XYZ file of C-alpha atoms in Angstrom:
153
model
C 106.903 110.413 100.036
C 108.505 112.920 97.674
C 107.210 116.494 97.429
C 105.470 115.881 94.090
C 103.791 112.718 95.344
C 102.705 114.534 98.511
C 101.149 117.302 96.424
C 99.317 114.775 94.262
C 98.143 112.972 97.407
C 96.785 116.269 98.807
C 94.961 116.958 95.531
C 93.429 113.465 95.582
C 92.315 113.873 99.189
C 90.688 117.214 98.361
C 88.855 115.665 95.371
C 87.537 112.786 97.480
C 86.451 115.167 100.241
C 84.590 117.352 97.736
C 82.855 114.362 96.132
C 82.286 112.134 99.172
C 78.492 112.355 99.200
C 78.212 111.773 95.467
C 80.486 108.733 95.707
C 78.551 107.334 98.670
C 75.264 107.742 96.787
C 76.773 106.057 93.712
C 77.903 103.074 95.796
C 74.468 102.967 97.403
C 75.510 101.144 100.596
C 76.017 97.883 98.633
C 78.192 98.730 95.652
C 77.170 99.383 92.087
C 75.603 96.565 90.031
C 79.098 95.959 88.568
C 80.516 95.584 92.092
C 77.743 93.253 93.236
C 77.689 90.994 90.171
C 81.305 90.897 89.033
C 83.863 92.340 91.422
C 82.541 91.404 94.869
C 82.144 87.673 94.131
C 85.760 87.553 92.931
C 87.052 89.425 95.982
C 84.952 87.211 98.248
C 86.344 84.050 96.641
C 89.946 85.282 96.823
C 89.710 86.285 100.483
C 87.996 83.062 101.488
C 86.478 82.415 104.886
C 87.110 85.385 107.184
C 84.892 84.544 110.145
C 86.813 85.417 113.304
C 89.708 86.856 111.319
C 91.021 90.425 111.187
C 90.639 92.256 107.856
C 92.096 95.598 106.842
C 89.909 97.308 104.236
C 92.524 99.712 102.862
C 90.848 102.626 101.127
C 87.432 101.594 102.425
C 85.547 104.633 101.097
C 82.031 104.663 102.504
C 82.590 101.208 103.960
C 80.282 98.923 102.015
C 82.862 96.109 101.854
C 83.811 96.634 105.497
C 80.162 96.084 106.414
C 79.847 93.156 103.988
C 82.758 91.256 105.530
C 81.774 92.171 109.105
C 78.368 90.599 108.425
C 80.261 87.433 107.525
C 82.106 87.392 110.837
C 85.334 89.310 110.137
C 86.706 91.918 112.534
C 87.282 94.795 110.121
C 89.403 97.924 110.248
C 88.475 100.309 107.452
C 90.972 103.038 106.585
C 90.389 105.916 104.187
C 91.975 109.317 103.874
C 88.646 111.069 103.333
C 87.193 112.205 106.649
C 83.801 112.701 105.021
C 83.720 109.153 103.657
C 84.703 107.749 107.057
C 81.953 109.775 108.757
C 79.493 108.443 106.157
C 80.715 104.875 106.782
C 80.251 105.268 110.531
C 76.674 106.504 110.055
C 75.856 103.477 107.883
C 77.451 100.912 110.177
C 75.765 99.442 113.226
C 78.157 96.486 113.574
C 80.661 97.032 116.363
C 83.161 94.687 114.709
C 84.025 97.470 112.225
C 86.545 100.108 113.289
C 86.846 103.012 110.842
C 89.887 105.268 110.833
C 90.924 108.308 108.847
C 94.365 107.496 107.510
C 96.648 107.197 104.535
C 97.220 103.680 103.211
C 100.765 104.721 102.276
C 101.622 105.287 105.932
C 99.785 103.022 108.369
C 101.991 103.613 111.424
C 98.926 103.565 113.720
C 98.489 99.871 112.870
C 100.709 97.217 114.429
C 102.962 94.863 112.493
C 101.470 91.501 111.560
C 98.082 92.455 113.006
C 95.799 91.388 110.114
C 94.921 88.029 108.617
C 93.902 89.685 105.356
C 94.280 93.025 103.606
C 91.857 94.168 100.925
C 92.634 97.121 98.680
C 89.664 97.308 96.332
C 89.889 99.709 93.364
C 92.207 102.016 95.317
C 95.875 101.317 94.560
C 95.524 102.654 91.016
C 94.619 106.072 92.455
C 97.571 106.602 94.777
C 100.946 108.069 93.790
C 102.679 106.057 96.517
C 101.635 102.543 95.522
C 105.013 101.055 96.510
C 104.728 102.567 100.008
C 101.177 101.248 100.343
C 102.187 97.723 99.332
C 105.086 97.837 101.811
C 102.656 98.889 104.536
C 100.250 96.082 103.605
C 103.109 93.606 103.914
C 104.116 95.082 107.287
C 100.638 94.841 108.857
C 99.785 91.471 107.288
C 100.395 88.438 109.473
C 102.719 85.822 108.018
C 100.657 83.505 105.848
C 97.998 86.201 105.493
C 96.220 87.163 102.299
C 96.530 90.375 100.269
C 93.831 91.027 97.667
C 94.064 94.080 95.435
C 91.776 94.855 92.543
C 92.306 97.391 89.777
C 90.452 98.294 86.616
């Protein structure tokens, strides 16, 4: 990542850290009404049946979609670069099939190649200066024939 992109990434991380609790309260453990009525049904339909499959929730925030898909039988890894959001997600999650990690979606070296059946990047890619790197990482960790779902506004 270039110096400018790294600086922007640091600024974004700082903003998310400073606003983590506000964001988590806005999402309300289930998503906003817009998420629940419009976005989530579309994401759900695009991802299809995930029971028994491995899902990467890239940019998971406070983890509401990680929990949602774990309840439907997926084994979920949620990654977000905000430590505070990950801590919040862990507090809200009782399901052991969700593994939260602090990490940068633009550099997922801690995750093995072809280790996920599906990757979800929900309302995140538009906020990162390294979108090309993130997409390359999604491709690397996605199993052949797997599904990538990204949503943007």
